[in-house]
mmCIF file of C-alpha atoms in Angstrom:
data_model
loop_
_atom_site.group_PDB
_atom_site.id
_atom_site.type_symbol
_atom_site.label_atom_id
_atom_site.label_comp_id
_atom_site.label_asym_id
_atom_site.label_seq_id
_atom_site.Cartn_x
_atom_site.Cartn_y
_atom_site.Cartn_z
ATOM 1 C CA MET A 1 140.431 -10.096 9.357
ATOM 2 C CA ALA A 2 138.245 -12.848 10.784
ATOM 3 C CA THR A 3 140.474 -13.222 13.822
ATOM 4 C CA GLU A 4 140.284 -9.496 14.559
ATOM 5 C CA ILE A 5 136.497 -9.494 14.420
ATOM 6 C CA GLU A 6 136.293 -12.556 16.680
ATOM 7 C CA ALA A 7 138.638 -10.990 19.196
ATOM 8 C CA TRP A 8 136.635 -7.811 19.137
ATOM 9 C CA THR A 9 133.390 -9.656 19.779
ATOM 10 C CA THR A 10 134.786 -11.897 22.551
ATOM 11 C CA GLY A 11 136.921 -9.285 24.294
ATOM 12 C CA PRO A 12 136.018 -7.477 27.530
ATOM 13 C CA GLN A 13 133.212 -5.005 27.151
ATOM 14 C CA ASN A 14 134.706 -1.941 28.842
ATOM 15 C CA ASP A 15 133.270 0.871 26.726
ATOM 16 C CA GLY A 16 129.941 1.948 25.246
ATOM 17 C CA VAL A 17 126.579 0.956 26.653
ATOM 18 C CA PHE A 18 127.642 -2.290 28.262
ATOM 19 C CA SER A 19 130.248 -0.783 30.696
ATOM 20 C CA PHE A 20 127.950 2.026 31.800
ATOM 21 C CA GLU A 21 124.970 -0.218 32.532
ATOM 22 C CA GLN A 22 127.156 -2.755 34.353
ATOM 23 C CA LYS A 23 128.639 -0.063 36.580
ATOM 24 C CA GLN A 24 125.201 1.347 37.335
ATOM 25 C CA ASP A 25 123.940 -2.101 38.362
ATOM 26 C CA GLU A 26 126.873 -2.556 40.722
ATOM 27 C CA ASP A 27 126.217 0.829 42.425
ATOM 28 C CA ASP A 28 122.541 -0.020 42.911
ATOM 29 C CA SER A 29 123.363 -3.366 44.434
ATOM 30 C CA GLU A 30 125.797 -1.786 46.903
ATOM 31 C CA ASP A 31 123.195 0.735 48.048
ATOM 32 C CA LEU A 32 120.598 -1.991 48.486
ATOM 33 C CA ASN A 33 122.981 -4.071 50.489
ATOM 34 C CA GLU A 34 123.691 -1.185 52.871
ATOM 35 C CA LEU A 35 119.981 -0.611 53.436
ATOM 36 C CA GLU A 36 119.364 -4.297 53.941
ATOM 37 C CA VAL A 37 122.166 -4.556 56.527
ATOM 38 C CA ASN A 38 120.816 -1.704 58.559
ATOM 39 C CA GLY A 39 117.273 -3.216 58.444
ATOM 40 C CA ASN A 40 115.638 0.128 58.981
ATOM 41 C CA TRP A 41 113.512 0.678 55.745
ATOM 42 C CA THR A 42 111.034 3.440 55.607
ATOM 43 C CA PRO A 43 108.051 3.199 53.168
ATOM 44 C CA GLN A 44 109.771 5.615 50.862
ATOM 45 C CA GLU A 45 112.917 3.574 50.841
ATOM 46 C CA LYS A 46 110.945 0.408 50.205
ATOM 47 C CA ALA A 47 109.155 1.960 47.191
ATOM 48 C CA LEU A 48 112.519 3.213 45.923
ATOM 49 C CA HIS A 49 113.914 -0.276 46.281
ATOM 50 C CA GLU A 50 111.092 -1.782 44.184
ATOM 51 C CA ALA A 51 111.490 0.896 41.471
ATOM 52 C CA ARG A 52 115.201 0.188 41.296
ATOM 53 C CA LEU A 53 114.519 -3.525 40.860
ATOM 54 C CA LYS A 54 112.171 -2.849 37.934
ATOM 55 C CA ALA A 55 114.660 -0.493 36.320
ATOM 56 C CA LYS A 56 117.369 -3.074 36.705
ATOM 57 C CA ALA A 57 115.197 -5.713 35.002
ATOM 58 C CA LYS A 58 114.510 -3.341 32.073
ATOM 59 C CA ARG A 59 118.207 -2.584 31.661
ATOM 60 C CA ARG A 60 119.014 -6.248 31.527
ATOM 61 C CA LEU A 61 116.307 -6.788 28.880
ATOM 62 C CA ARG A 62 117.623 -3.950 26.738
ATOM 63 C CA LYS A 63 121.157 -5.231 27.140
ATOM 64 C CA SER A 64 120.236 -8.708 25.955
ATOM 65 C CA SER A 65 118.255 -7.399 22.910
ATOM 66 C CA SER A 66 121.079 -5.062 21.886
ATOM 67 C CA ARG A 67 123.569 -7.894 22.111
ATOM 68 C CA ASP A 68 121.405 -10.048 19.787
ATOM 69 C CA SER A 69 121.068 -7.272 17.168
ATOM 70 C CA THR A 70 124.828 -6.641 17.310
ATOM 71 C CA ARG A 71 125.564 -10.284 16.682
ATOM 72 C CA GLU A 72 123.175 -10.345 13.667
ATOM 73 C CA SER A 73 124.767 -7.264 12.116
ATOM 74 C CA LEU A 74 128.221 -8.695 12.609
ATOM 75 C CA SER A 75 127.178 -11.987 11.046
ATOM 76 C CA ASP A 76 125.798 -10.112 8.002
ATOM 77 C CA SER A 77 129.108 -8.263 7.684
ATOM 78 C CA VAL A 78 131.036 -11.484 7.812
ATOM 79 C CA SER A 79 128.831 -13.116 5.148
ATOM 80 C CA GLY A 80 129.531 -10.230 2.716
ATOM 81 C CA GLU A 81 126.089 -8.513 2.825
ATOM 82 C CA PRO A 82 126.457 -5.068 4.349
ATOM 83 C CA SER A 83 123.679 -3.831 6.579
ATOM 84 C CA THR A 84 121.500 -0.971 5.372
ATOM 85 C CA ASP A 85 120.354 2.059 7.202
ATOM 86 C CA PRO A 86 116.536 1.948 7.682
ATOM 87 C CA HIS A 87 116.424 5.639 6.770
ATOM 88 C CA SER A 88 118.372 5.244 3.528
ATOM 89 C CA PRO A 89 116.593 5.347 0.082
ATOM 90 C CA LYS A 90 117.430 1.701 -0.463
ATOM 91 C CA ALA A 91 115.739 0.723 2.784
ATOM 92 C CA LYS A 92 112.641 2.769 1.874
ATOM 93 C CA ALA A 93 112.498 1.092 -1.536
ATOM 94 C CA ALA A 94 112.653 -2.262 0.202
ATOM 95 C CA VAL A 95 109.746 -1.288 2.443
ATOM 96 C CA ASN A 96 107.617 -0.181 -0.553
ATOM 97 C CA ASP A 97 108.427 -3.300 -2.520
ATOM 98 C CA ARG A 98 105.185 -4.990 -3.563
ATOM 99 C CA LYS A 99 106.684 -8.445 -3.663
ATOM 100 C CA SER A 100 105.618 -10.941 -1.095
ATOM 101 C CA ARG A 101 107.704 -10.946 2.127
ATOM 102 C CA THR A 102 106.259 -14.182 3.361
ATOM 103 C CA GLY A 103 108.430 -16.252 1.062
ATOM 104 C CA LYS A 104 105.400 -18.049 -0.393
ATOM 105 C CA GLY A 105 105.406 -16.262 -3.790
ATOM 106 C CA ARG A 106 107.191 -17.558 -6.871
ATOM 107 C CA GLY A 107 109.093 -14.313 -7.351
ATOM 108 C CA LEU A 108 107.391 -13.634 -10.709
ATOM 109 C CA PRO A 109 105.942 -10.259 -11.770
ATOM 110 C CA LYS A 110 102.216 -9.807 -11.485
ATOM 111 C CA LYS A 111 100.045 -10.741 -14.528
ATOM 112 C CA GLY A 112 103.075 -12.082 -16.310
ATOM 113 C CA GLY A 113 104.506 -8.594 -16.761
ATOM 114 C CA ALA A 114 101.310 -7.355 -18.446
ATOM 115 C CA GLY A 115 99.977 -5.408 -15.502
ATOM 116 C CA GLY A 116 100.919 -2.415 -13.469
ATOM 117 C CA LYS A 117 101.061 1.304 -14.062
ATOM 118 C CA GLY A 118 102.289 2.420 -17.466
ATOM 119 C CA VAL A 119 102.239 -1.110 -18.873
ATOM 120 C CA TRP A 120 100.408 -1.754 -22.201
ATOM 121 C CA GLY A 121 100.395 -5.532 -21.969
ATOM 122 C CA ALA A 122 102.760 -8.440 -22.187
ATOM 123 C CA ALA A 123 105.641 -8.421 -24.628
ATOM 124 C CA GLY A 124 104.688 -9.647 -28.089
ATOM 125 C CA MET A 125 100.951 -9.022 -27.602
ATOM 126 C CA VAL A 126 99.184 -7.763 -30.769
ATOM 127 C CA TYR A 127 96.060 -5.647 -30.422
ATOM 128 C CA GLU A 128 93.242 -5.566 -32.994
ATOM 129 C CA VAL A 129 92.001 -2.313 -34.533
ATOM 130 C CA GLU A 130 89.481 -0.834 -32.131
ATOM 131 C CA GLU A 131 86.289 0.598 -33.611
ATOM 132 C CA LEU A 132 85.628 4.177 -32.625
ATOM 133 C CA ASP A 133 82.543 4.927 -30.598
ATOM 134 C CA ALA A 134 80.917 8.285 -31.308
ATOM 135 C CA ASP A 135 79.326 8.207 -27.832
ATOM 136 C CA ASP A 136 82.727 7.951 -26.146
ATOM 137 C CA PRO A 137 83.450 11.136 -24.124
ATOM 138 C CA ASN A 138 87.006 11.139 -25.522
ATOM 139 C CA TYR A 139 85.832 10.825 -29.124
ATOM 140 C CA ASP A 140 87.306 13.602 -31.274
ATOM 141 C CA GLU A 141 85.336 14.113 -34.451
ATOM 142 C CA SER A 142 87.852 16.492 -35.986
ATOM 143 C CA ALA A 143 90.618 13.882 -35.700
ATOM 144 C CA GLN A 144 88.805 11.241 -37.739
ATOM 145 C CA GLY A 145 89.776 12.535 -41.180
ATOM 146 C CA ASP A 146 87.190 13.707 -43.692
ATOM 147 C CA THR A 147 83.944 14.627 -41.967
ATOM 148 C CA VAL A 148 80.648 14.662 -43.807
ATOM 149 C CA TYR A 149 77.950 16.916 -42.366
ATOM 150 C CA ALA A 150 74.312 16.145 -43.143
ATOM 151 C CA THR A 151 71.142 17.970 -42.173
ATOM 152 C CA VAL A 152 68.896 15.795 -40.035
ATOM 153 C CA VAL A 153 65.202 16.668 -40.316
ATOM 154 C CA PRO A 154 63.081 15.249 -37.481
ATOM 155 C CA GLU A 155 60.009 13.243 -38.383
ATOM 156 C CA LEU A 156 56.723 15.103 -38.043
ATOM 157 C CA ASP A 157 54.172 13.774 -35.606
ATOM 158 C CA GLU A 158 50.419 13.865 -36.257
ATOM 159 C CA ARG A 159 49.896 17.286 -34.682
ATOM 160 C CA GLU A 160 52.770 18.935 -36.540
ATOM 161 C CA LEU A 161 51.734 17.135 -39.745
ATOM 162 C CA GLU A 162 48.315 18.781 -39.755
ATOM 163 C CA LYS A 163 49.760 22.237 -39.053
ATOM 164 C CA THR A 164 52.274 21.820 -41.887
ATOM 165 C CA ILE A 165 50.084 20.255 -44.590
ATOM 166 C CA HIS A 166 47.086 22.584 -44.268
ATOM 167 C CA PRO A 167 48.860 25.819 -45.343
ATOM 168 C CA ILE A 168 50.695 23.997 -48.148
ATOM 169 C CA VAL A 169 47.423 22.759 -49.661
ATOM 170 C CA GLN A 170 45.673 26.107 -49.222
ATOM 171 C CA GLU A 171 48.511 27.941 -50.951
ATOM 172 C CA TYR A 172 48.447 25.374 -53.746
ATOM 173 C CA PHE A 173 44.767 26.140 -54.343
ATOM 174 C CA GLU A 174 45.863 29.735 -54.971
ATOM 175 C CA HIS A 175 48.878 29.244 -57.262
ATOM 176 C CA GLY A 176 48.271 25.716 -58.667
ATOM 177 C CA ASP A 177 51.995 24.930 -59.044
ATOM 178 C CA THR A 178 52.556 21.210 -58.362
ATOM 179 C CA LYS A 179 56.351 21.532 -58.594
ATOM 180 C CA GLU A 180 56.415 23.907 -55.657
ATOM 181 C CA VAL A 181 54.442 21.398 -53.584
ATOM 182 C CA GLN A 182 56.913 18.661 -54.540
ATOM 183 C CA MET A 183 59.807 20.823 -53.407
ATOM 184 C CA LEU A 184 58.146 21.574 -50.065
ATOM 185 C CA LEU A 185 57.329 17.919 -49.404
ATOM 186 C CA LYS A 186 60.899 16.814 -50.144
ATOM 187 C CA GLU A 187 62.126 19.186 -47.430
ATOM 188 C CA LEU A 188 59.847 17.523 -44.867
ATOM 189 C CA ASN A 189 60.360 14.219 -43.093
ATOM 190 C CA LEU A 190 56.877 12.727 -43.264
ATOM 191 C CA GLY A 191 58.130 9.260 -42.296
ATOM 192 C CA HIS A 192 55.409 6.627 -42.116
ATOM 193 C CA HIS A 193 52.770 9.403 -42.188
ATOM 194 C CA LYS A 194 53.482 10.157 -45.846
ATOM 195 C CA PHE A 195 50.097 8.886 -47.000
ATOM 196 C CA GLU A 196 48.432 11.412 -44.713
ATOM 197 C CA PHE A 197 49.214 14.201 -47.182
ATOM 198 C CA SER A 198 46.953 12.704 -49.878
ATOM 199 C CA SER A 199 44.048 12.076 -47.515
ATOM 200 C CA ARG A 200 44.212 15.549 -45.984
ATOM 201 C CA ALA A 201 44.465 17.237 -49.385
ATOM 202 C CA VAL A 202 41.344 15.379 -50.607
ATOM 203 C CA SER A 203 39.487 16.226 -47.383
ATOM 204 C CA LEU A 204 40.226 19.932 -47.798
ATOM 205 C CA SER A 205 39.134 19.874 -51.447
ATOM 206 C CA LEU A 206 35.809 18.261 -50.500
ATOM 207 C CA GLU A 207 34.973 21.389 -48.526
ATOM 208 C CA GLY A 208 36.098 23.686 -51.342
ATOM 209 C CA LYS A 209 35.131 24.309 -54.937
ATOM 210 C CA ALA A 210 35.097 22.078 -57.992
ATOM 211 C CA SER A 211 38.266 23.791 -59.198
ATOM 212 C CA HIS A 212 39.976 22.835 -55.932
ATOM 213 C CA ARG A 213 39.060 19.198 -56.490
ATOM 214 C CA GLU A 214 40.412 19.392 -60.035
ATOM 215 C CA LEU A 215 43.676 20.851 -58.725
ATOM 216 C CA THR A 216 43.875 18.124 -56.078
ATOM 217 C CA SER A 217 43.462 15.386 -58.710
ATOM 218 C CA ARG A 218 46.250 16.938 -60.764
ATOM 219 C CA LEU A 219 48.455 17.182 -57.688
ATOM 220 C CA LEU A 220 47.979 13.513 -56.807
ATOM 221 C CA SER A 221 48.794 12.550 -60.385
ATOM 222 C CA ASP A 222 52.019 14.606 -60.408
ATOM 223 C CA LEU A 223 53.155 13.397 -56.972
ATOM 224 C CA SER A 224 52.616 9.738 -57.832
ATOM 225 C CA GLY A 225 55.914 7.963 -58.358
ATOM 226 C CA LYS A 226 57.953 11.028 -57.345
ATOM 227 C CA VAL A 227 57.059 11.795 -53.745
ATOM 228 C CA LEU A 228 54.211 9.360 -53.067
ATOM 229 C CA SER A 229 54.030 5.717 -54.101
ATOM 230 C CA GLU A 230 50.993 3.703 -55.193
ATOM 231 C CA SER A 231 50.831 2.117 -51.740
ATOM 232 C CA ASP A 232 50.735 5.580 -50.142
ATOM 233 C CA MET A 233 47.866 6.605 -52.419
ATOM 234 C CA SER A 234 45.980 3.369 -51.733
ATOM 235 C CA ARG A 235 46.367 3.805 -47.962
ATOM 236 C CA ALA A 236 45.093 7.383 -48.227
ATOM 237 C CA PHE A 237 41.895 6.406 -50.113
ATOM 238 C CA ASP A 238 41.374 3.421 -47.827
ATOM 239 C CA LYS A 239 41.496 5.722 -44.825
ATOM 240 C CA MET A 240 39.002 8.116 -46.419
ATOM 241 C CA LEU A 241 36.582 5.286 -47.181
ATOM 242 C CA LYS A 242 36.609 4.447 -43.476
ATOM 243 C CA GLU A 243 36.107 8.117 -42.519
ATOM 244 C CA LEU A 244 33.110 8.692 -44.810
ATOM 245 C CA PRO A 245 30.541 8.564 -41.958
ATOM 246 C CA ASP A 246 32.294 11.597 -40.449
ATOM 247 C CA LEU A 247 32.897 13.374 -43.764
ATOM 248 C CA ILE A 248 29.243 13.391 -44.776
ATOM 249 C CA LEU A 249 28.415 15.490 -41.712
ATOM 250 C CA ASP A 250 30.140 18.485 -43.326
ATOM 251 C CA THR A 251 29.859 17.395 -46.980
ATOM 252 C CA PRO A 252 26.747 15.323 -47.761
ATOM 253 C CA GLU A 253 28.037 14.640 -51.296
ATOM 254 C CA ALA A 254 31.294 13.154 -49.957
ATOM 255 C CA PRO A 255 30.618 9.533 -51.149
ATOM 256 C CA GLN A 256 30.035 10.620 -54.762
ATOM 257 C CA MET A 257 32.998 13.007 -54.701
ATOM 258 C CA LEU A 258 35.321 10.400 -53.206
ATOM 259 C CA GLY A 259 34.222 7.944 -55.892
ATOM 260 C CA GLN A 260 35.162 10.503 -58.528
ATOM 261 C CA PHE A 261 38.545 11.006 -56.888
ATOM 262 C CA ILE A 262 39.168 7.247 -56.932
ATOM 263 C CA ALA A 263 38.138 6.963 -60.589
ATOM 264 C CA ARG A 264 40.362 9.890 -61.581
ATOM 265 C CA ALA A 265 43.321 8.462 -59.606
ATOM 266 C CA ILE A 266 42.955 5.083 -61.321
ATOM 267 C CA ALA A 267 42.733 6.753 -64.735
ATOM 268 C CA ASP A 268 45.860 8.785 -63.957
ATOM 269 C CA HIS A 269 47.669 5.599 -62.785
ATOM 270 C CA ALA A 270 48.115 7.012 -59.292
ATOM 271 C CA ILE A 271 46.584 3.844 -57.798
ATOM 272 C CA PRO A 272 46.364 0.394 -59.416
ATOM 273 C CA MET A 273 43.269 -0.856 -61.214
ATOM 274 C CA SER A 274 43.023 -3.684 -58.688
ATOM 275 C CA PHE A 275 42.144 -1.185 -55.947
ATOM 276 C CA LEU A 276 38.408 -1.649 -56.519
ATOM 277 C CA ASP A 277 38.692 -5.428 -56.712
ATOM 278 C CA CYS A 278 40.062 -5.566 -53.171
ATOM 279 C CA TYR A 279 36.738 -4.271 -51.791
ATOM 280 C CA LYS A 280 34.277 -6.483 -53.656
ATOM 281 C CA GLY A 281 32.045 -8.236 -51.144
ATOM 282 C CA LYS A 282 34.028 -6.840 -48.193
ATOM 283 C CA VAL A 283 32.363 -3.459 -47.586
ATOM 284 C CA ASP A 284 29.730 -3.109 -44.865
ATOM 285 C CA CYS A 285 29.442 0.700 -44.848
ATOM 286 C CA ASP A 286 26.759 2.034 -47.201
ATOM 287 C CA HIS A 287 28.651 5.259 -47.809
ATOM 288 C CA ALA A 288 31.843 3.436 -48.777
ATOM 289 C CA ARG A 289 29.858 1.143 -51.054
ATOM 290 C CA ALA A 290 28.294 4.168 -52.766
ATOM 291 C CA ALA A 291 31.724 5.718 -53.358
ATOM 292 C CA LEU A 292 33.115 2.515 -54.849
ATOM 293 C CA ASP A 293 30.063 2.088 -57.061
ATOM 294 C CA ARG A 294 30.459 5.658 -58.325
ATOM 295 C CA ALA A 295 34.099 5.014 -59.224
ATOM 296 C CA SER A 296 33.243 1.740 -60.971
ATOM 297 C CA VAL A 297 30.522 3.385 -63.072
ATOM 298 C CA LEU A 298 32.789 6.236 -64.179
ATOM 299 C CA LEU A 299 35.574 3.849 -65.153
ATOM 300 C CA SER A 300 33.186 1.653 -67.146
ATOM 301 C CA MET A 301 31.797 4.684 -69.007
ATOM 302 C CA LYS A 302 35.213 6.155 -69.756
ATOM 303 C CA ARG A 303 37.158 2.956 -70.309
ATOM 304 C CA GLU A 304 38.253 4.047 -73.761
ATOM 305 C CA ILE A 305 39.538 7.354 -72.387
ATOM 306 C CA MET A 306 42.866 7.237 -70.570
ATOM 307 C CA ARG A 307 42.163 10.278 -68.400
ATOM 308 C CA LEU A 308 38.930 11.472 -66.844
ATOM 309 C CA ASP A 309 39.791 15.114 -67.365
ATOM 310 C CA ASN A 310 36.210 16.364 -67.107
ATOM 311 C CA VAL A 311 35.222 14.431 -64.017
ATOM 312 C CA TRP A 312 35.052 17.708 -62.078
ATOM 313 C CA GLY A 313 33.628 19.706 -65.003
ATOM 314 C CA VAL A 314 35.289 22.505 -66.913
ATOM 315 C CA GLY A 315 36.908 25.255 -64.837
ATOM 316 C CA GLY A 316 35.190 28.628 -64.660
ATOM 317 C CA GLY A 317 37.862 30.449 -66.644
ATOM 318 C CA GLN A 318 37.801 27.782 -69.346
ATOM 319 C CA ARG A 319 34.067 27.932 -70.043
ATOM 320 C CA PRO A 320 32.798 29.554 -73.251
ATOM 321 C CA VAL A 321 31.394 33.058 -72.976
ATOM 322 C CA LYS A 322 28.004 32.018 -74.358
ATOM 323 C CA HIS A 323 27.732 29.368 -71.671
ATOM 324 C CA LEU A 324 28.549 31.891 -68.940
ATOM 325 C CA ILE A 325 25.991 34.368 -70.292
ATOM 326 C CA LYS A 326 23.383 31.619 -70.275
ATOM 327 C CA GLU A 327 24.228 30.750 -66.671
ATOM 328 C CA MET A 328 23.988 34.411 -65.623
ATOM 329 C CA ASN A 329 20.570 34.801 -67.244
ATOM 330 C CA LEU A 330 19.315 31.648 -65.565
ATOM 331 C CA LEU A 331 20.641 32.857 -62.216
ATOM 332 C CA LEU A 332 18.820 36.188 -62.535
ATOM 333 C CA LYS A 333 15.551 34.554 -63.564
ATOM 334 C CA GLU A 334 15.671 32.239 -60.566
ATOM 335 C CA TYR A 335 16.362 35.169 -58.258
ATOM 336 C CA LEU A 336 13.481 37.209 -59.662
ATOM 337 C CA VAL A 337 11.148 34.273 -59.133
ATOM 338 C CA SER A 338 12.348 33.158 -55.673
ATOM 339 C CA GLY A 339 13.752 36.378 -54.269
ATOM 340 C CA GLU A 340 16.363 34.438 -52.249
ATOM 341 C CA LEU A 341 19.548 36.483 -52.240
ATOM 342 C CA SER A 342 21.654 33.875 -50.408
ATOM 343 C CA GLU A 343 20.865 31.240 -53.038
ATOM 344 C CA ALA A 344 21.819 33.658 -55.812
ATOM 345 C CA GLU A 345 25.130 34.382 -54.081
ATOM 346 C CA HIS A 346 25.828 30.659 -53.703
ATOM 347 C CA CYS A 347 25.145 30.010 -57.391
ATOM 348 C CA LEU A 348 27.353 32.936 -58.392
ATOM 349 C CA ARG A 349 30.276 31.582 -56.323
ATOM 350 C CA ASP A 350 29.854 28.108 -57.782
ATOM 351 C CA LEU A 351 30.398 29.528 -61.252
ATOM 352 C CA GLU A 352 33.920 30.551 -60.175
ATOM 353 C CA VAL A 353 34.140 33.393 -62.685
ATOM 354 C CA PRO A 354 34.956 36.525 -60.656
ATOM 355 C CA HIS A 355 36.314 38.122 -63.824
ATOM 356 C CA PHE A 356 32.864 37.713 -65.382
ATOM 357 C CA HIS A 357 30.735 39.131 -62.583
ATOM 358 C CA HIS A 358 30.174 42.278 -64.562
ATOM 359 C CA GLU A 359 27.866 40.239 -66.793
ATOM 360 C CA LEU A 360 25.511 39.910 -63.846
ATOM 361 C CA VAL A 361 24.988 43.680 -63.822
ATOM 362 C CA TYR A 362 25.173 43.833 -67.598
ATOM 363 C CA GLU A 363 28.859 44.721 -67.594
ATOM 364 C CA GLY A 364 28.208 47.763 -65.434
ATOM 365 C CA PHE A 365 26.152 50.915 -65.723
ATOM 366 C CA GLN A 366 28.172 52.382 -68.573
ATOM 367 C CA ARG A 367 27.337 49.493 -70.890
ATOM 368 C CA VAL A 368 23.648 49.926 -70.095
ATOM 369 C CA TYR A 369 23.953 53.621 -70.859
ATOM 370 C CA ASP A 370 25.372 52.847 -74.276
ATOM 371 C CA GLU A 371 22.619 50.396 -75.192
ATOM 372 C CA LEU A 372 19.721 52.246 -73.590
ATOM 373 C CA PRO A 373 18.349 53.627 -76.939
ATOM 374 C CA GLU A 374 18.062 50.104 -78.301
ATOM 375 C CA ILE A 375 16.574 48.853 -75.052
ATOM 376 C CA SER A 376 13.917 51.588 -75.147
ATOM 377 C CA LEU A 377 12.588 50.172 -78.445
ATOM 378 C CA ASP A 378 11.390 47.123 -76.528
ATOM 379 C CA VAL A 379 10.834 48.936 -73.226
ATOM 380 C CA PRO A 380 9.368 52.413 -73.923
ATOM 381 C CA HIS A 381 9.793 53.544 -70.323
ATOM 382 C CA ALA A 382 13.431 52.308 -70.085
ATOM 383 C CA HIS A 383 14.833 55.826 -69.617
ATOM 384 C CA SER A 384 12.568 56.727 -66.705
ATOM 385 C CA ILE A 385 13.141 53.335 -65.082
ATOM 386 C CA MET A 386 16.888 53.714 -65.506
ATOM 387 C CA GLU A 387 16.884 57.186 -64.019
ATOM 388 C CA THR A 388 14.983 55.962 -60.982
ATOM 389 C CA PHE A 389 17.331 53.001 -60.587
ATOM 390 C CA VAL A 390 20.434 55.177 -60.914
ATOM 391 C CA ASP A 391 19.156 57.643 -58.297
ATOM 392 C CA LEU A 392 18.473 54.752 -55.912
ATOM 393 C CA CYS A 393 21.973 53.287 -56.442
ATOM 394 C CA PHE A 394 23.516 56.685 -55.808
ATOM 395 C CA GLN A 395 21.581 57.064 -52.567
ATOM 396 C CA GLU A 396 22.842 53.643 -51.459
ATOM 397 C CA GLN A 397 26.388 54.728 -52.407
ATOM 398 C CA VAL A 398 26.707 52.003 -55.010
ATOM 399 C CA ILE A 399 27.769 54.430 -57.758
ATOM 400 C CA THR A 400 29.440 57.815 -57.800
ATOM 401 C CA LYS A 401 27.829 61.169 -58.584
ATOM 402 C CA GLN A 402 29.765 61.363 -61.828
ATOM 403 C CA LEU A 403 28.349 58.038 -62.995
ATOM 404 C CA ARG A 404 24.855 59.128 -62.003
ATOM 405 C CA ASP A 405 25.118 62.362 -63.954
ATOM 406 C CA SER A 406 26.316 60.492 -67.035
ATOM 407 C CA CYS A 407 23.037 58.561 -67.238
ATOM 408 C CA PRO A 408 21.346 59.520 -70.558
ATOM 409 C CA THR A 409 17.939 61.191 -70.369
ATOM 410 C CA ARG A 410 15.270 61.075 -73.053
ATOM 411 C CA GLY A 411 14.083 64.456 -74.337
ATOM 412 C CA ARG A 412 10.484 65.124 -73.405
ATOM 413 C CA LYS A 413 8.065 66.405 -76.037
ATOM 414 C CA ARG A 414 5.848 69.212 -74.797
ATOM 415 C CA PHE A 415 2.409 69.601 -76.394
ATOM 416 C CA VAL A 416 0.439 72.857 -76.672
ATOM 417 C CA SER A 417 -3.057 73.211 -75.425
ATOM 418 C CA GLU A 418 -6.068 72.236 -77.481
ATOM 419 C CA GLY A 419 -6.472 75.816 -78.605
ATOM 420 C CA ASP A 420 -3.159 75.690 -80.374
ATOM 421 C CA GLY A 421 -4.356 73.054 -82.799
ATOM 422 C CA GLY A 422 -2.333 70.206 -81.323
ATOM 423 C CA LEU A 423 1.035 71.467 -82.592
ATOM 424 C CA VAL A 424 4.208 70.491 -80.886
ATOM 425 C CA LYS A 425 6.236 73.277 -79.418
ATOM 426 C CA SER A 426 9.776 73.510 -80.615
#
């Protein structure tokens, strides 16, 4: 086989590209020789001669390069490695091979076999358990097993805190149910502003009635230890002591009232007994000093009593009837002496007994009608005065016509003339 290949490579080249190009070169040389012998070259012939020389040089170059490539392919065939077509899939794979063609590489895979597309790492590599990140865009909450859902309540800022607390306290002054307030506060996220509830509730009660202050003291006592801690209560009263110069502008009695609140809170164990000791010799404000002195005096007077229940007085509805009647009579006497209607109205509101206002008008006109005969024993002209008063009230639309007509009238005795002997006509 080797001898056949060698004979084929060393034999005469009579076919294919070699014979054709050799024959063409011989024809060109013959033509050139004829022109050169004649010696009569025109410019066109000269240019044609130069072009033919260049073409001849190119053919020789192509012939030499083709011979070299043929020898290389034949040598590959002899060595046992068949040549590959550059357009075959194997040749394309060789072109796309990412291995180094310079011969400088070690022939090893990149990254020790741990890199590349679709590769999860080197063989034998053990990965640790990766913690899931909830902020990962590919995080799937439903695929994490049991999911617990919780309601997140945002923390209230100062502006929202005031808008929320004010209606809660005002409604509490109407119904007086501390448990409802506890339930509402547990639904809110007061955060580090929790102590603000106590201070705002006390501030609102300072502008209200004595019953409101009593309700506020009860509320602070019930919230202590459940919703508010002792530190929250202490911070609230500390803040109010600092705000006393502003509070007295609307409530001049604020120092005395705040002192009563502090004393009641200490007696109810809402704040510790050491609260007053923290301020001894450290208070520069006269109003704060007056409030602390008021609290200290009340605690020293009521030390044997665990609770200062009557620090705000007895509520209007809890007062005895005789006491209320006495207060009504005193109110009327002061009005008749001074004639100041606004002061009488203020005193009537302070009594906080709207259910007992009828005592001010002697339980209404009907009660006066029933007792008018007994009243006339002390006031002979009571009937005529009552009639005049009833007519005036009817004209002012205070009473109805039916109530005016039901006013009793005293029968008038008519006397005969002197000629009749002074007898009374029947």
